[in-house]
Amino acid sequence: MPGDRNIGVAVDFSVSSKFALKWALDNLADKGDRVVVIHVNQNKAPESGQSQLWEQSGSPLIPLSEFRVSNLSKLYDLNPDAETLDLLDTASRQKELEVIAKVYWGDAREKLCDAVEELKLDSLVMGSRGLGQLKRVFLGSVSNYVISTANCPVTVVKEPGFKP
């Protein structure tokens, strides 16, 4: 039911993840929904007193109002770009969305599935890197893993002009 959903969007600030974010905001999010921007950093957590805790459970929830804070990259190793921030600002105002972010450290496949459970997501939207069949075999596909493992509907959004 619109207005009471938790919609997760996996964002790594690549072109495909920004397209997935835009798609989720335009086509899925409704007035009053909560949109959780999930970023998985494959580096170790920033050195701080909380780093051991954060490596297991991820960062605290970060409200949209704090996304533009200059020490965000130092605290969470997160560098949102202007385009992403504008998309989120506009959607939160126009659709009255609650927008928050959560940063995890580790393997994206596992951490996205952890986020689904921890944040009680009703759905997850993610972009497609567009790996060819050979690369997918060797590198694995984050989206294939999440689709088969997550306990909620997962939508994989491909960029316009995508060619496998």
PDB file of N, CA and C in Angstrom, residues 23-88:
ATOM      1  N   TRP A  23      14.645   5.626 -11.790  1.00  0.00           N
ATOM      2  CA  TRP A  23      13.511   4.759 -12.122  1.00  0.00           C
ATOM      3  C   TRP A  23      12.675   4.485 -10.871  1.00  0.00           C
ATOM      4  N   ALA A  24      13.320   4.167  -9.766  1.00  0.00           N
ATOM      5  CA  ALA A  24      12.602   3.866  -8.525  1.00  0.00           C
ATOM      6  C   ALA A  24      11.816   5.078  -8.036  1.00  0.00           C
ATOM      7  N   LEU A  25      12.435   6.259  -8.099  1.00  0.00           N
ATOM      8  CA  LEU A  25      11.751   7.467  -7.640  1.00  0.00           C
ATOM      9  C   LEU A  25      10.581   7.829  -8.543  1.00  0.00           C
ATOM     10  N   ASP A  26      10.746   7.635  -9.861  1.00  0.00           N
ATOM     11  CA  ASP A  26       9.688   7.980 -10.816  1.00  0.00           C
ATOM     12  C   ASP A  26       8.549   6.959 -10.851  1.00  0.00           C
ATOM     13  N   ASN A  27       8.889   5.672 -10.723  1.00  0.00           N
ATOM     14  CA  ASN A  27       7.906   4.623 -10.998  1.00  0.00           C
ATOM     15  C   ASN A  27       7.436   3.824  -9.789  1.00  0.00           C
ATOM     16  N   LEU A  28       8.163   3.863  -8.714  1.00  0.00           N
ATOM     17  CA  LEU A  28       7.822   3.006  -7.581  1.00  0.00           C
ATOM     18  C   LEU A  28       7.431   3.791  -6.338  1.00  0.00           C
ATOM     19  N   ALA A  29       8.174   4.818  -6.026  1.00  0.00           N
ATOM     20  CA  ALA A  29       7.943   5.577  -4.793  1.00  0.00           C
ATOM     21  C   ALA A  29       6.667   6.406  -4.890  1.00  0.00           C
ATOM     22  N   ASP A  30       5.875   6.333  -3.829  1.00  0.00           N
ATOM     23  CA  ASP A  30       4.645   7.119  -3.713  1.00  0.00           C
ATOM     24  C   ASP A  30       4.701   7.977  -2.458  1.00  0.00           C
ATOM     25  N   LYS A  31       3.795   8.903  -2.380  1.00  0.00           N
ATOM     26  CA  LYS A  31       3.729   9.831  -1.254  1.00  0.00           C
ATOM     27  C   LYS A  31       3.817   9.076   0.070  1.00  0.00           C
ATOM     28  N   GLY A  32       4.742   9.536   0.902  1.00  0.00           N
ATOM     29  CA  GLY A  32       4.871   8.974   2.237  1.00  0.00           C
ATOM     30  C   GLY A  32       5.746   7.743   2.361  1.00  0.00           C
ATOM     31  N   ASP A  33       6.243   7.200   1.252  1.00  0.00           N
ATOM     32  CA  ASP A  33       7.113   6.030   1.322  1.00  0.00           C
ATOM     33  C   ASP A  33       8.470   6.419   1.908  1.00  0.00           C
ATOM     34  N   ARG A  34       9.165   5.416   2.399  1.00  0.00           N
ATOM     35  CA  ARG A  34      10.541   5.599   2.869  1.00  0.00           C
ATOM     36  C   ARG A  34      11.461   5.005   1.807  1.00  0.00           C
ATOM     37  N   VAL A  35      12.403   5.819   1.318  1.00  0.00           N
ATOM     38  CA  VAL A  35      13.378   5.361   0.342  1.00  0.00           C
ATOM     39  C   VAL A  35      14.731   5.281   1.049  1.00  0.00           C
ATOM     40  N   VAL A  36      15.315   4.091   1.019  1.00  0.00           N
ATOM     41  CA  VAL A  36      16.598   3.872   1.669  1.00  0.00           C
ATOM     42  C   VAL A  36      17.660   3.702   0.591  1.00  0.00           C
ATOM     43  N   VAL A  37      18.592   4.638   0.539  1.00  0.00           N
ATOM     44  CA  VAL A  37      19.713   4.566  -0.388  1.00  0.00           C
ATOM     45  C   VAL A  37      20.771   3.694   0.279  1.00  0.00           C
ATOM     46  N   ILE A  38      21.082   2.565  -0.348  1.00  0.00           N
ATOM     47  CA  ILE A  38      22.027   1.609   0.233  1.00  0.00           C
ATOM     48  C   ILE A  38      23.309   1.643  -0.581  1.00  0.00           C
ATOM     49  N   HIS A  39      24.397   1.927   0.099  1.00  0.00           N
ATOM     50  CA  HIS A  39      25.707   1.964  -0.561  1.00  0.00           C
ATOM     51  C   HIS A  39      26.604   0.937   0.120  1.00  0.00           C
ATOM     52  N   VAL A  40      27.217   0.084  -0.672  1.00  0.00           N
ATOM     53  CA  VAL A  40      28.154  -0.898  -0.126  1.00  0.00           C
ATOM     54  C   VAL A  40      29.553  -0.526  -0.584  1.00  0.00           C
ATOM     55  N   ASN A  41      30.396  -0.247   0.392  1.00  0.00           N
ATOM     56  CA  ASN A  41      31.780   0.109   0.119  1.00  0.00           C
ATOM     57  C   ASN A  41      32.623  -1.138   0.320  1.00  0.00           C
ATOM     58  N   GLN A  42      33.399  -1.502  -0.670  1.00  0.00           N
ATOM     59  CA  GLN A  42      34.184  -2.718  -0.554  1.00  0.00           C
ATOM     60  C   GLN A  42      35.504  -2.501   0.173  1.00  0.00           C
ATOM     61  N   ASN A  43      35.803  -1.256   0.549  1.00  0.00           N
ATOM     62  CA  ASN A  43      36.973  -0.968   1.383  1.00  0.00           C
ATOM     63  C   ASN A  43      36.612  -1.253   2.839  1.00  0.00           C
ATOM     64  N   LYS A  44      37.605  -1.236   3.697  1.00  0.00           N
ATOM     65  CA  LYS A  44      37.334  -1.386   5.127  1.00  0.00           C
ATOM     66  C   LYS A  44      36.646  -0.130   5.639  1.00  0.00           C
ATOM     67  N   ALA A  45      35.933  -0.278   6.743  1.00  0.00           N
ATOM     68  CA  ALA A  45      35.261   0.862   7.363  1.00  0.00           C
ATOM     69  C   ALA A  45      36.290   1.908   7.774  1.00  0.00           C
ATOM     70  N   PRO A  46      35.907   3.190   7.755  1.00  0.00           N
ATOM     71  CA  PRO A  46      36.838   4.237   8.169  1.00  0.00           C
ATOM     72  C   PRO A  46      37.342   3.975   9.588  1.00  0.00           C
ATOM     73  N   GLU A  47      38.575   4.356   9.833  1.00  0.00           N
ATOM     74  CA  GLU A  47      39.140   4.148  11.172  1.00  0.00           C
ATOM     75  C   GLU A  47      38.451   5.084  12.154  1.00  0.00           C
ATOM     76  N   SER A  48      37.739   4.488  13.067  1.00  0.00           N
ATOM     77  CA  SER A  48      37.078   5.252  14.121  1.00  0.00           C
ATOM     78  C   SER A  48      36.704   4.265  15.211  1.00  0.00           C
ATOM     79  N   GLY A  49      36.218   4.785  16.297  1.00  0.00           N
ATOM     80  CA  GLY A  49      35.813   3.922  17.400  1.00  0.00           C
ATOM     81  C   GLY A  49      34.687   2.978  17.014  1.00  0.00           C
ATOM     82  N   GLN A  50      33.879   3.388  16.042  1.00  0.00           N
ATOM     83  CA  GLN A  50      32.735   2.576  15.639  1.00  0.00           C
ATOM     84  C   GLN A  50      33.058   1.602  14.515  1.00  0.00           C
ATOM     85  N   SER A  51      34.258   1.638  13.968  1.00  0.00           N
ATOM     86  CA  SER A  51      34.525   0.893  12.741  1.00  0.00           C
ATOM     87  C   SER A  51      34.271  -0.601  12.872  1.00  0.00           C
ATOM     88  N   GLN A  52      34.605  -1.203  14.003  1.00  0.00           N
ATOM     89  CA  GLN A  52      34.342  -2.635  14.152  1.00  0.00           C
ATOM     90  C   GLN A  52      32.849  -2.914  14.153  1.00  0.00           C
ATOM     91  N   LEU A  53      32.085  -2.087  14.828  1.00  0.00           N
ATOM     92  CA  LEU A  53      30.631  -2.248  14.840  1.00  0.00           C
ATOM     93  C   LEU A  53      30.060  -2.039  13.444  1.00  0.00           C
ATOM     94  N   TRP A  54      30.530  -1.013  12.754  1.00  0.00           N
ATOM     95  CA  TRP A  54      29.997  -0.694  11.435  1.00  0.00           C
ATOM     96  C   TRP A  54      30.301  -1.766  10.417  1.00  0.00           C
ATOM     97  N   GLU A  55      31.433  -2.427  10.536  1.00  0.00           N
ATOM     98  CA  GLU A  55      31.750  -3.475   9.563  1.00  0.00           C
ATOM     99  C   GLU A  55      30.740  -4.608   9.638  1.00  0.00           C
ATOM    100  N   GLN A  56      30.148  -4.826  10.784  1.00  0.00           N
ATOM    101  CA  GLN A  56      29.152  -5.884  10.942  1.00  0.00           C
ATOM    102  C   GLN A  56      27.748  -5.394  10.591  1.00  0.00           C
ATOM    103  N   SER A  57      27.363  -4.237  11.127  1.00  0.00           N
ATOM    104  CA  SER A  57      25.973  -3.799  11.017  1.00  0.00           C
ATOM    105  C   SER A  57      25.745  -2.641  10.059  1.00  0.00           C
ATOM    106  N   GLY A  58      26.800  -2.069   9.516  1.00  0.00           N
ATOM    107  CA  GLY A  58      26.647  -0.903   8.663  1.00  0.00           C
ATOM    108  C   GLY A  58      26.565   0.370   9.485  1.00  0.00           C
ATOM    109  N   SER A  59      26.521   1.478   8.784  1.00  0.00           N
ATOM    110  CA  SER A  59      26.469   2.783   9.441  1.00  0.00           C
ATOM    111  C   SER A  59      25.109   2.982  10.103  1.00  0.00           C
ATOM    112  N   PRO A  60      25.018   3.998  10.944  1.00  0.00           N
ATOM    113  CA  PRO A  60      23.679   4.397  11.384  1.00  0.00           C
ATOM    114  C   PRO A  60      22.903   4.932  10.176  1.00  0.00           C
ATOM    115  N   LEU A  61      21.602   5.041  10.297  1.00  0.00           N
ATOM    116  CA  LEU A  61      20.801   5.622   9.223  1.00  0.00           C
ATOM    117  C   LEU A  61      21.159   7.097   9.089  1.00  0.00           C
ATOM    118  N   ILE A  62      21.366   7.538   7.851  1.00  0.00           N
ATOM    119  CA  ILE A  62      21.797   8.912   7.573  1.00  0.00           C
ATOM    120  C   ILE A  62      20.639   9.640   6.893  1.00  0.00           C
ATOM    121  N   PRO A  63      20.052  10.650   7.543  1.00  0.00           N
ATOM    122  CA  PRO A  63      18.948  11.373   6.909  1.00  0.00           C
ATOM    123  C   PRO A  63      19.424  12.218   5.722  1.00  0.00           C
ATOM    124  N   LEU A  64      18.528  12.474   4.791  1.00  0.00           N
ATOM    125  CA  LEU A  64      18.851  13.248   3.597  1.00  0.00           C
ATOM    126  C   LEU A  64      19.466  14.593   3.951  1.00  0.00           C
ATOM    127  N   SER A  65      19.013  15.204   5.020  1.00  0.00           N
ATOM    128  CA  SER A  65      19.533  16.526   5.403  1.00  0.00           C
ATOM    129  C   SER A  65      21.034  16.489   5.684  1.00  0.00           C
ATOM    130  N   GLU A  66      21.588  15.328   5.999  1.00  0.00           N
ATOM    131  CA  GLU A  66      23.022  15.211   6.290  1.00  0.00           C
ATOM    132  C   GLU A  66      23.846  14.796   5.081  1.00  0.00           C
ATOM    133  N   PHE A  67      23.203  14.516   3.947  1.00  0.00           N
ATOM    134  CA  PHE A  67      23.943  14.060   2.763  1.00  0.00           C
ATOM    135  C   PHE A  67      24.931  15.094   2.256  1.00  0.00           C
ATOM    136  N   ARG A  68      24.639  16.365   2.446  1.00  0.00           N
ATOM    137  CA  ARG A  68      25.496  17.420   1.909  1.00  0.00           C
ATOM    138  C   ARG A  68      26.582  17.865   2.900  1.00  0.00           C
ATOM    139  N   VAL A  69      26.625  17.242   4.058  1.00  0.00           N
ATOM    140  CA  VAL A  69      27.616  17.602   5.069  1.00  0.00           C
ATOM    141  C   VAL A  69      29.002  17.221   4.566  1.00  0.00           C
ATOM    142  N   SER A  70      29.951  18.126   4.737  1.00  0.00           N
ATOM    143  CA  SER A  70      31.277  17.928   4.148  1.00  0.00           C
ATOM    144  C   SER A  70      32.058  16.766   4.748  1.00  0.00           C
ATOM    145  N   ASN A  71      31.818  16.420   5.991  1.00  0.00           N
ATOM    146  CA  ASN A  71      32.590  15.326   6.584  1.00  0.00           C
ATOM    147  C   ASN A  71      31.927  13.960   6.371  1.00  0.00           C
ATOM    148  N   LEU A  72      30.917  13.892   5.524  1.00  0.00           N
ATOM    149  CA  LEU A  72      30.253  12.625   5.233  1.00  0.00           C
ATOM    150  C   LEU A  72      31.238  11.620   4.656  1.00  0.00           C
ATOM    151  N   SER A  73      32.119  12.087   3.776  1.00  0.00           N
ATOM    152  CA  SER A  73      33.078  11.165   3.174  1.00  0.00           C
ATOM    153  C   SER A  73      34.083  10.669   4.208  1.00  0.00           C
ATOM    154  N   LYS A  74      34.425  11.510   5.148  1.00  0.00           N
ATOM    155  CA  LYS A  74      35.372  11.094   6.181  1.00  0.00           C
ATOM    156  C   LYS A  74      34.723  10.098   7.150  1.00  0.00           C
ATOM    157  N   LEU A  75      33.492  10.363   7.547  1.00  0.00           N
ATOM    158  CA  LEU A  75      32.805   9.482   8.496  1.00  0.00           C
ATOM    159  C   LEU A  75      32.452   8.131   7.892  1.00  0.00           C
ATOM    160  N   TYR A  76      31.912   8.153   6.667  1.00  0.00           N
ATOM    161  CA  TYR A  76      31.338   6.938   6.084  1.00  0.00           C
ATOM    162  C   TYR A  76      31.986   6.505   4.773  1.00  0.00           C
ATOM    163  N   ASP A  77      32.995   7.220   4.310  1.00  0.00           N
ATOM    164  CA  ASP A  77      33.609   6.944   3.014  1.00  0.00           C
ATOM    165  C   ASP A  77      32.545   6.968   1.915  1.00  0.00           C
ATOM    166  N   LEU A  78      31.713   8.001   1.974  1.00  0.00           N
ATOM    167  CA  LEU A  78      30.583   8.158   1.062  1.00  0.00           C
ATOM    168  C   LEU A  78      30.693   9.519   0.396  1.00  0.00           C
ATOM    169  N   ASN A  79      30.646   9.533  -0.939  1.00  0.00           N
ATOM    170  CA  ASN A  79      30.775  10.778  -1.695  1.00  0.00           C
ATOM    171  C   ASN A  79      29.638  10.919  -2.695  1.00  0.00           C
ATOM    172  N   PRO A  80      28.445  11.295  -2.225  1.00  0.00           N
ATOM    173  CA  PRO A  80      27.337  11.453  -3.170  1.00  0.00           C
ATOM    174  C   PRO A  80      27.601  12.616  -4.118  1.00  0.00           C
ATOM    175  N   ASP A  81      27.245  12.425  -5.385  1.00  0.00           N
ATOM    176  CA  ASP A  81      27.462  13.483  -6.374  1.00  0.00           C
ATOM    177  C   ASP A  81      26.227  14.383  -6.449  1.00  0.00           C
ATOM    178  N   ALA A  82      26.391  15.520  -7.083  1.00  0.00           N
ATOM    179  CA  ALA A  82      25.321  16.519  -7.157  1.00  0.00           C
ATOM    180  C   ALA A  82      24.078  15.971  -7.848  1.00  0.00           C
ATOM    181  N   GLU A  83      24.254  15.185  -8.911  1.00  0.00           N
ATOM    182  CA  GLU A  83      23.101  14.644  -9.639  1.00  0.00           C
ATOM    183  C   GLU A  83      22.249  13.752  -8.740  1.00  0.00           C
ATOM    184  N   THR A  84      22.892  12.886  -7.969  1.00  0.00           N
ATOM    185  CA  THR A  84      22.170  11.996  -7.061  1.00  0.00           C
ATOM    186  C   THR A  84      21.455  12.797  -5.977  1.00  0.00           C
ATOM    187  N   LEU A  85      22.150  13.767  -5.416  1.00  0.00           N
ATOM    188  CA  LEU A  85      21.544  14.602  -4.374  1.00  0.00           C
ATOM    189  C   LEU A  85      20.341  15.370  -4.904  1.00  0.00           C
ATOM    190  N   ASP A  86      20.442  15.891  -6.124  1.00  0.00           N
ATOM    191  CA  ASP A  86      19.323  16.621  -6.723  1.00  0.00           C
ATOM    192  C   ASP A  86      18.117  15.703  -6.954  1.00  0.00           C
ATOM    193  N   LEU A  87      18.373  14.500  -7.449  1.00  0.00           N
ATOM    194  CA  LEU A  87      17.276  13.530  -7.634  1.00  0.00           C
ATOM    195  C   LEU A  87      16.555  13.270  -6.312  1.00  0.00           C
ATOM    196  N   LEU A  88      17.328  13.033  -5.265  1.00  0.00           N
ATOM    197  CA  LEU A  88      16.746  12.719  -3.959  1.00  0.00           C
ATOM    198  C   LEU A  88      16.024  13.916  -3.358  1.00  0.00           C
TER     199      LEU A  88
END
